[in-house]
CSV table of C-alpha atoms in Angstrom, one decimal:
chain,number,residue,atom,x,y,z
A,21,MET,CA,0.0,0.2,-0.3
A,22,THR,CA,2.1,2.7,0.7
A,23,ALA,CA,4.8,2.0,-2.3
A,24,GLU,CA,1.5,2.7,-4.1
A,25,VAL,CA,1.1,5.3,-2.2
A,26,CYS,CA,3.7,6.8,-2.7
A,27,VAL,CA,3.9,5.3,-6.8
A,28,LEU,CA,1.6,8.3,-7.1
A,29,THR,CA,2.9,10.4,-5.2
A,30,ALA,CA,6.5,10.6,-6.9
A,31,GLU,CA,3.8,10.8,-10.5
A,32,VAL,CA,1.1,13.8,-9.2
A,33,CYS,CA,4.9,15.9,-8.0
A,34,ALA,CA,6.1,15.2,-11.7
A,35,LEU,CA,2.7,16.7,-13.2
A,36,THR,CA,3.3,19.6,-10.9
A,37,ALA,CA,6.6,20.2,-12.3
A,38,GLU,CA,5.1,20.3,-14.9
A,39,VAL,CA,2.7,22.6,-15.1
A,40,CYS,CA,4.8,25.0,-12.8
A,41,THR,CA,8.2,24.4,-16.2
A,42,LEU,CA,4.4,25.6,-18.3
A,43,THR,CA,3.8,28.7,-16.0
A,44,ALA,CA,6.9,29.5,-16.3
A,45,GLU,CA,7.0,30.5,-19.7
A,46,VAL,CA,3.7,31.8,-20.6
A,47,CYS,CA,5.1,34.2,-17.7
A,48,ALA,CA,8.0,34.4,-19.5
A,49,LEU,CA,5.6,34.9,-22.7
A,50,THR,CA,4.2,37.5,-21.2
A,51,VAL,CA,6.8,39.8,-20.1
A,52,ASP,CA,8.0,39.4,-23.2
A,53,ARG,CA,5.0,41.0,-24.9
A,54,CYS,CA,4.7,43.5,-22.0
A,55,ASN,CA,8.0,44.9,-22.9
A,56,LEU,CA,7.3,44.4,-26.8
A,57,THR,CA,4.6,46.8,-25.7
A,58,ALA,CA,6.1,48.9,-23.7
A,59,ASP,CA,8.9,49.7,-26.0
A,60,LYS,CA,6.1,50.1,-28.5
A,61,ARG,CA,4.0,53.2,-26.6
A,62,GLU,CA,7.4,54.6,-23.9
A,63,PRO,CA,10.6,54.1,-23.3
A,64,THR,CA,10.2,54.8,-19.9
A,65,THR,CA,7.3,52.6,-19.0
A,66,PRO,CA,9.6,49.4,-17.9
A,67,ASN,CA,11.3,51.2,-15.1
A,68,LYS,CA,8.4,52.3,-13.7
A,69,ILE,CA,7.6,48.2,-13.9
A,70,GLN,CA,10.6,47.7,-11.8
A,71,ARG,CA,9.7,50.1,-8.9
A,72,LEU,CA,6.0,48.8,-9.1
A,73,ASP,CA,7.3,45.8,-8.6
A,74,TYR,CA,9.9,46.9,-5.4
A,75,LYS,CA,7.4,48.3,-3.7
A,76,ASN,CA,4.8,45.6,-3.7
A,77,PRO,CA,6.4,42.4,-5.3
A,78,SER,CA,2.5,41.5,-5.0
A,79,ALA,CA,1.3,43.5,-7.1
A,80,SER,CA,3.6,43.0,-10.1
A,81,TYR,CA,1.4,40.7,-11.9
A,82,PHE,CA,-1.4,42.9,-11.7
A,83,THR,CA,1.6,45.7,-13.0
A,84,LEU,CA,2.2,43.6,-15.7
A,85,LYS,CA,-1.0,42.6,-17.0
A,86,LYS,CA,-3.0,46.3,-17.2
A,87,ILE,CA,0.3,47.5,-19.9
């Protein structure tokens, strides 16, 4: 029984790792797109984003999402 639980746990961990990798890739793509958009609109936008992220790290996702 314990061995089965371990195998299942390992499979779940592997799936979780894959999801994390995909999420990281999506985040990287989103940041790239935001950087491109910021370059087109206003050169100073990336600096503003960095300052906002520095003050409130949890707001970084929403900061990127707004652009």
